[in-house]
PDB file of C-alpha atoms in Angstrom:
ATOM      1  CA  UNK E   1      -0.057  -0.210   0.082  1.00 51.00           C
ATOM      2  CA  UNK E   2       1.167   3.628  -0.892  1.00 58.00           C
ATOM      3  CA  UNK E   3       2.243   5.769   2.373  1.00 68.00           C
ATOM      4  CA  UNK E   4       0.179   8.789   2.855  1.00 87.00           C
ATOM      5  CA  UNK E   5      -3.169   7.365   2.434  1.00 94.00           C
ATOM      6  CA  UNK E   6      -6.053   8.567   4.802  1.00 95.00           C
ATOM      7  CA  UNK E   7      -9.568   7.428   5.010  1.00 97.00           C
ATOM      8  CA  UNK E   8     -12.021  10.193   5.868  1.00 97.00           C
ATOM      9  CA  UNK E   9     -15.506  11.301   5.241  1.00 97.00           C
ATOM     10  CA  UNK E  10     -16.263  12.623   1.945  1.00 97.00           C
ATOM     11  CA  UNK E  11     -16.456  16.291   1.243  1.00 97.00           C
ATOM     12  CA  UNK E  12     -18.333  18.316  -1.271  1.00 96.00           C
ATOM     13  CA  UNK E  13     -15.350  18.925  -3.327  1.00 96.00           C
ATOM     14  CA  UNK E  14     -14.463  15.075  -3.665  1.00 97.00           C
ATOM     15  CA  UNK E  15     -17.697  14.535  -5.556  1.00 97.00           C
ATOM     16  CA  UNK E  16     -16.188  14.976  -9.175  1.00 98.00           C
ATOM     17  CA  UNK E  17     -13.534  12.550  -8.509  1.00 98.00           C
ATOM     18  CA  UNK E  18     -16.080  10.246  -6.821  1.00 98.00           C
ATOM     19  CA  UNK E  19     -18.228  10.310 -10.064  1.00 98.00           C
ATOM     20  CA  UNK E  20     -15.034   9.851 -12.463  1.00 97.00           C
ATOM     21  CA  UNK E  21     -14.252   6.629 -10.324  1.00 97.00           C
ATOM     22  CA  UNK E  22     -17.631   5.254 -10.328  1.00 97.00           C
ATOM     23  CA  UNK E  23     -17.929   5.850 -14.125  1.00 97.00           C
ATOM     24  CA  UNK E  24     -14.489   4.563 -14.878  1.00 96.00           C
ATOM     25  CA  UNK E  25     -15.038   1.577 -12.751  1.00 94.00           C
ATOM     26  CA  UNK E  26     -18.301   0.677 -14.362  1.00 95.00           C
ATOM     27  CA  UNK E  27     -17.138   1.104 -17.850  1.00 96.00           C
ATOM     28  CA  UNK E  28     -14.122  -1.176 -17.299  1.00 94.00           C
ATOM     29  CA  UNK E  29     -15.213  -3.663 -14.630  1.00 92.00           C
ATOM     30  CA  UNK E  30     -18.627  -4.300 -15.928  1.00 95.00           C
ATOM     31  CA  UNK E  31     -17.982  -4.345 -19.668  1.00 94.00           C
ATOM     32  CA  UNK E  32     -19.347  -7.865 -20.626  1.00 93.00           C
ATOM     33  CA  UNK E  33     -21.583  -8.002 -17.558  1.00 95.00           C
ATOM     34  CA  UNK E  34     -23.856  -4.830 -17.880  1.00 95.00           C
ATOM     35  CA  UNK E  35     -25.528  -3.842 -21.311  1.00 94.00           C
ATOM     36  CA  UNK E  36     -22.689  -2.030 -23.227  1.00 94.00           C
ATOM     37  CA  UNK E  37     -25.550   0.782 -24.306  1.00 94.00           C
ATOM     38  CA  UNK E  38     -26.213   1.444 -20.640  1.00 95.00           C
ATOM     39  CA  UNK E  39     -22.426   1.573 -19.902  1.00 96.00           C
ATOM     40  CA  UNK E  40     -21.590   3.766 -22.744  1.00 96.00           C
ATOM     41  CA  UNK E  41     -24.565   6.184 -21.834  1.00 96.00           C
ATOM     42  CA  UNK E  42     -22.883   6.862 -18.567  1.00 96.00           C
ATOM     43  CA  UNK E  43     -21.267  10.160 -18.099  1.00 97.00           C
ATOM     44  CA  UNK E  44     -19.175  12.037 -15.177  1.00 98.00           C
ATOM     45  CA  UNK E  45     -21.513  15.080 -15.254  1.00 97.00           C
ATOM     46  CA  UNK E  46     -24.676  12.820 -14.984  1.00 96.00           C
ATOM     47  CA  UNK E  47     -23.165  10.915 -11.948  1.00 96.00           C
ATOM     48  CA  UNK E  48     -22.094  14.198 -10.348  1.00 97.00           C
ATOM     49  CA  UNK E  49     -25.695  15.305 -10.235  1.00 96.00           C
ATOM     50  CA  UNK E  50     -26.375  12.087  -8.483  1.00 95.00           C
ATOM     51  CA  UNK E  51     -23.587  11.736  -6.078  1.00 96.00           C
ATOM     52  CA  UNK E  52     -23.884  15.289  -4.734  1.00 95.00           C
ATOM     53  CA  UNK E  53     -27.260  14.295  -3.129  1.00 95.00           C
ATOM     54  CA  UNK E  54     -25.622  11.440  -1.067  1.00 95.00           C
ATOM     55  CA  UNK E  55     -21.950  12.269  -0.507  1.00 94.00           C
ATOM     56  CA  UNK E  56     -22.405  12.833   3.050  1.00 95.00           C
ATOM     57  CA  UNK E  57     -22.822   8.855   3.335  1.00 96.00           C
ATOM     58  CA  UNK E  58     -19.464   8.217   1.803  1.00 98.00           C
ATOM     59  CA  UNK E  59     -15.926   7.504   3.024  1.00 98.00           C
ATOM     60  CA  UNK E  60     -12.905   8.143   0.747  1.00 98.00           C
ATOM     61  CA  UNK E  61      -9.499   6.886   0.573  1.00 97.00           C
ATOM     62  CA  UNK E  62      -7.260   9.757  -0.497  1.00 96.00           C
ATOM     63  CA  UNK E  63      -3.605  10.683  -0.817  1.00 93.00           C
ATOM     64  CA  UNK E  64      -2.317  14.353  -0.961  1.00 89.00           C
ATOM     65  CA  UNK E  65      -3.001  14.333  -4.652  1.00 89.00           C
ATOM     66  CA  UNK E  66      -6.562  12.539  -5.220  1.00 95.00           C
ATOM     67  CA  UNK E  67      -9.236  10.472  -4.125  1.00 97.00           C
ATOM     68  CA  UNK E  68      -8.148   6.752  -4.771  1.00 97.00           C
ATOM     69  CA  UNK E  69     -11.414   4.908  -3.640  1.00 97.00           C
ATOM     70  CA  UNK E  70     -14.710   5.396  -1.787  1.00 98.00           C
ATOM     71  CA  UNK E  71     -17.422   3.454  -0.305  1.00 98.00           C
ATOM     72  CA  UNK E  72     -21.012   4.128   0.597  1.00 97.00           C
ATOM     73  CA  UNK E  73     -21.870   3.156   4.157  1.00 97.00           C
ATOM     74  CA  UNK E  74     -25.562   2.630   5.255  1.00 95.00           C
ATOM     75  CA  UNK E  75     -27.774   1.285   7.939  1.00 93.00           C
ATOM     76  CA  UNK E  76     -29.247  -1.765   6.298  1.00 86.00           C
ATOM     77  CA  UNK E  77     -32.958  -2.319   5.766  1.00 73.00           C
ATOM     78  CA  UNK E  78     -34.895  -5.531   5.237  1.00 72.00           C
ATOM     79  CA  UNK E  79     -31.736  -7.537   5.644  1.00 72.00           C
ATOM     80  CA  UNK E  80     -30.327 -10.101   7.965  1.00 87.00           C
ATOM     81  CA  UNK E  81     -27.770  -7.316   8.753  1.00 93.00           C
ATOM     82  CA  UNK E  82     -27.929  -3.904  10.465  1.00 94.00           C
ATOM     83  CA  UNK E  83     -25.329  -2.125   8.267  1.00 96.00           C
ATOM     84  CA  UNK E  84     -24.242  -2.385   4.576  1.00 96.00           C
ATOM     85  CA  UNK E  85     -21.445  -1.292   2.327  1.00 97.00           C
ATOM     86  CA  UNK E  86     -23.736  -0.206  -0.796  1.00 95.00           C
ATOM     87  CA  UNK E  87     -20.864   0.519  -3.007  1.00 95.00           C
ATOM     88  CA  UNK E  88     -17.054   0.132  -3.017  1.00 97.00           C
ATOM     89  CA  UNK E  89     -14.889   1.656  -5.587  1.00 96.00           C
ATOM     90  CA  UNK E  90     -11.307   2.129  -6.351  1.00 96.00           C
ATOM     91  CA  UNK E  91      -9.723   3.870  -9.186  1.00 95.00           C
ATOM     92  CA  UNK E  92      -8.643   1.247 -11.781  1.00 90.00           C
ATOM     93  CA  UNK E  93      -4.875   2.399 -11.642  1.00 89.00           C
ATOM     94  CA  UNK E  94      -4.978   1.802  -7.882  1.00 90.00           C
ATOM     95  CA  UNK E  95      -6.304  -1.585  -7.691  1.00 88.00           C
ATOM     96  CA  UNK E  96      -4.350  -4.251  -6.006  1.00 87.00           C
ATOM     97  CA  UNK E  97      -2.562  -1.549  -3.615  1.00 90.00           C
ATOM     98  CA  UNK E  98      -4.604  -2.376  -0.567  1.00 93.00           C
ATOM     99  CA  UNK E  99      -7.031   0.565  -0.945  1.00 96.00           C
ATOM    100  CA  UNK E 100     -10.313  -1.699  -1.139  1.00 96.00           C
ATOM    101  CA  UNK E 101      -9.260  -3.368   1.956  1.00 95.00           C
ATOM    102  CA  UNK E 102      -8.473  -0.172   3.815  1.00 96.00           C
ATOM    103  CA  UNK E 103     -11.905   0.931   2.881  1.00 97.00           C
ATOM    104  CA  UNK E 104     -13.458  -2.170   4.065  1.00 96.00           C
ATOM    105  CA  UNK E 105     -11.753  -2.225   7.223  1.00 95.00           C
ATOM    106  CA  UNK E 106     -12.548   1.262   7.929  1.00 96.00           C
ATOM    107  CA  UNK E 107     -16.248   0.503   7.284  1.00 96.00           C
ATOM    108  CA  UNK E 108     -16.191  -2.554   9.543  1.00 95.00           C
ATOM    109  CA  UNK E 109     -14.620  -0.817  12.526  1.00 95.00           C
ATOM    110  CA  UNK E 110     -16.952   2.339  12.079  1.00 95.00           C
ATOM    111  CA  UNK E 111     -19.858  -0.144  12.286  1.00 95.00           C
ATOM    112  CA  UNK E 112     -18.561  -1.987  14.969  1.00 94.00           C
ATOM    113  CA  UNK E 113     -17.952   1.292  17.088  1.00 93.00           C
ATOM    114  CA  UNK E 114     -21.627   2.189  16.401  1.00 92.00           C
ATOM    115  CA  UNK E 115     -22.799  -0.983  17.844  1.00 92.00           C
ATOM    116  CA  UNK E 116     -23.677  -2.735  14.589  1.00 93.00           C
ATOM    117  CA  UNK E 117     -23.246  -6.756  14.443  1.00 93.00           C
ATOM    118  CA  UNK E 118     -23.635  -8.019  10.968  1.00 95.00           C
ATOM    119  CA  UNK E 119     -22.611  -6.116   7.843  1.00 96.00           C
ATOM    120  CA  UNK E 120     -23.912  -6.906   4.173  1.00 96.00           C
ATOM    121  CA  UNK E 121     -22.404  -6.313   0.853  1.00 97.00           C
ATOM    122  CA  UNK E 122     -24.031  -7.039  -2.579  1.00 96.00           C
ATOM    123  CA  UNK E 123     -22.398  -7.313  -5.753  1.00 96.00           C
ATOM    124  CA  UNK E 124     -22.944  -8.633  -9.271  1.00 96.00           C
ATOM    125  CA  UNK E 125     -22.863 -12.298  -9.547  1.00 96.00           C
ATOM    126  CA  UNK E 126     -20.932 -12.229 -12.573  1.00 96.00           C
ATOM    127  CA  UNK E 127     -18.387  -9.949 -11.080  1.00 95.00           C
ATOM    128  CA  UNK E 128     -15.671 -12.494 -10.232  1.00 95.00           C
ATOM    129  CA  UNK E 129     -13.084 -10.064  -9.403  1.00 92.00           C
ATOM    130  CA  UNK E 130     -14.968  -8.324  -6.759  1.00 94.00           C
ATOM    131  CA  UNK E 131     -16.541 -11.365  -5.339  1.00 96.00           C
ATOM    132  CA  UNK E 132     -13.184 -12.996  -4.956  1.00 96.00           C
ATOM    133  CA  UNK E 133     -12.061  -9.821  -2.816  1.00 95.00           C
ATOM    134  CA  UNK E 134     -15.126 -10.141  -0.560  1.00 96.00           C
ATOM    135  CA  UNK E 135     -14.420 -13.566   0.186  1.00 95.00           C
ATOM    136  CA  UNK E 136     -10.634 -13.104   0.535  1.00 93.00           C
ATOM    137  CA  UNK E 137     -11.539 -10.400   3.365  1.00 92.00           C
ATOM    138  CA  UNK E 138     -13.795 -12.783   5.093  1.00 92.00           C
ATOM    139  CA  UNK E 139     -17.309 -12.537   3.456  1.00 94.00           C
ATOM    140  CA  UNK E 140     -19.463 -15.620   3.308  1.00 94.00           C
ATOM    141  CA  UNK E 141     -21.985 -16.094   0.446  1.00 95.00           C
ATOM    142  CA  UNK E 142     -25.325 -15.471   1.885  1.00 94.00           C
ATOM    143  CA  UNK E 143     -28.167 -14.966  -0.681  1.00 93.00           C
ATOM    144  CA  UNK E 144     -28.662 -14.102  -4.308  1.00 95.00           C
ATOM    145  CA  UNK E 145     -31.230 -11.471  -5.593  1.00 93.00           C
ATOM    146  CA  UNK E 146     -31.376  -9.199  -8.790  1.00 93.00           C
ATOM    147  CA  UNK E 147     -31.197  -5.610  -9.640  1.00 94.00           C
ATOM    148  CA  UNK E 148     -32.288  -3.607 -12.737  1.00 93.00           C
ATOM    149  CA  UNK E 149     -30.025  -1.229 -14.655  1.00 92.00           C
ATOM    150  CA  UNK E 150     -31.116   0.262 -18.092  1.00 87.00           C
ATOM    151  CA  UNK E 151     -34.188  -1.908 -18.109  1.00 87.00           C
ATOM    152  CA  UNK E 152     -32.529  -5.156 -17.760  1.00 91.00           C
ATOM    153  CA  UNK E 153     -32.210  -7.470 -14.738  1.00 95.00           C
ATOM    154  CA  UNK E 154     -29.021  -8.688 -13.248  1.00 95.00           C
ATOM    155  CA  UNK E 155     -28.252 -11.378 -10.714  1.00 97.00           C
ATOM    156  CA  UNK E 156     -26.789 -10.147  -7.537  1.00 97.00           C
ATOM    157  CA  UNK E 157     -24.995 -12.202  -4.815  1.00 97.00           C
ATOM    158  CA  UNK E 158     -24.457 -10.855  -1.024  1.00 96.00           C
ATOM    159  CA  UNK E 159     -21.901 -11.285   1.282  1.00 97.00           C
ATOM    160  CA  UNK E 160     -22.384 -11.369   5.155  1.00 95.00           C
ATOM    161  CA  UNK E 161     -19.820 -10.353   7.747  1.00 95.00           C
ATOM    162  CA  UNK E 162     -19.974 -11.175  11.346  1.00 93.00           C
ATOM    163  CA  UNK E 163     -18.411  -7.876  12.738  1.00 92.00           C
ATOM    164  CA  UNK E 164     -18.080  -9.432  16.090  1.00 84.00           C
ATOM    165  CA  UNK E 165     -15.473 -11.912  14.735  1.00 61.00           C
ATOM    166  CA  UNK E 166     -13.947  -9.669  12.073  1.00 50.00           C
ATOM    167  CA  UNK E 167     -10.976  -8.088  13.869  1.00 54.00           C
ATOM    168  CA  UNK E 168      -8.449  -6.617  11.414  1.00 52.00           C
ATOM    169  CA  UNK E 169      -5.180  -5.039  12.463  1.00 49.00           C
ATOM    170  CA  UNK E 170      -2.851  -3.070  10.248  1.00 43.00           C
ATOM    171  CA  UNK E 171      -0.377  -5.726   9.680  1.00 41.00           C
ATOM    172  CA  UNK E 172      -3.212  -8.048   8.589  1.00 42.00           C
ATOM    173  CA  UNK E 173      -4.511  -5.593   6.068  1.00 41.00           C
ATOM    174  CA  UNK E 174      -1.197  -5.054   4.567  1.00 36.00           C
ATOM    175  CA  UNK E 175      -0.438  -8.622   4.251  1.00 31.00           C
ATOM    176  CA  UNK E 176      -3.660 -10.308   2.995  1.00 31.00           C
TER     177      UNK E 176
END
């Protein structure tokens, strides 16, 4: 992991970079999974208008120059868990540098400190890279569902984390 990365609450001035990360990640990671017309229609400007309405629910991983990744944290509703990471994205150029793990560790510790017991994360069933990541950091497959984007339905899978058992240290996050 690069030195000098901090995790903090998102600020209004981070929104443009958050929108850039989301659009880049979707167009790259979901190509071949999500309909190409839908992906091609995504723009940073339109995502900016969406993200500005909810950025206060985000945490970001940043260095001195830019936002490297972000996560959207929520209290879970209609789930077997009491908290949820709704979205987790890392700049493609920064993948495999431990930033996703850092964001997940922060989320888990934050939820644990607020008395939460179980955390859930949903991802596209065909997104094997993300699934491997969630499994590697201790998530266990829980259930499947679906979500609509661009008029099409996509299979989703959830991962459940027991926050009472998931204790990460700095050393573990760097070596896993």
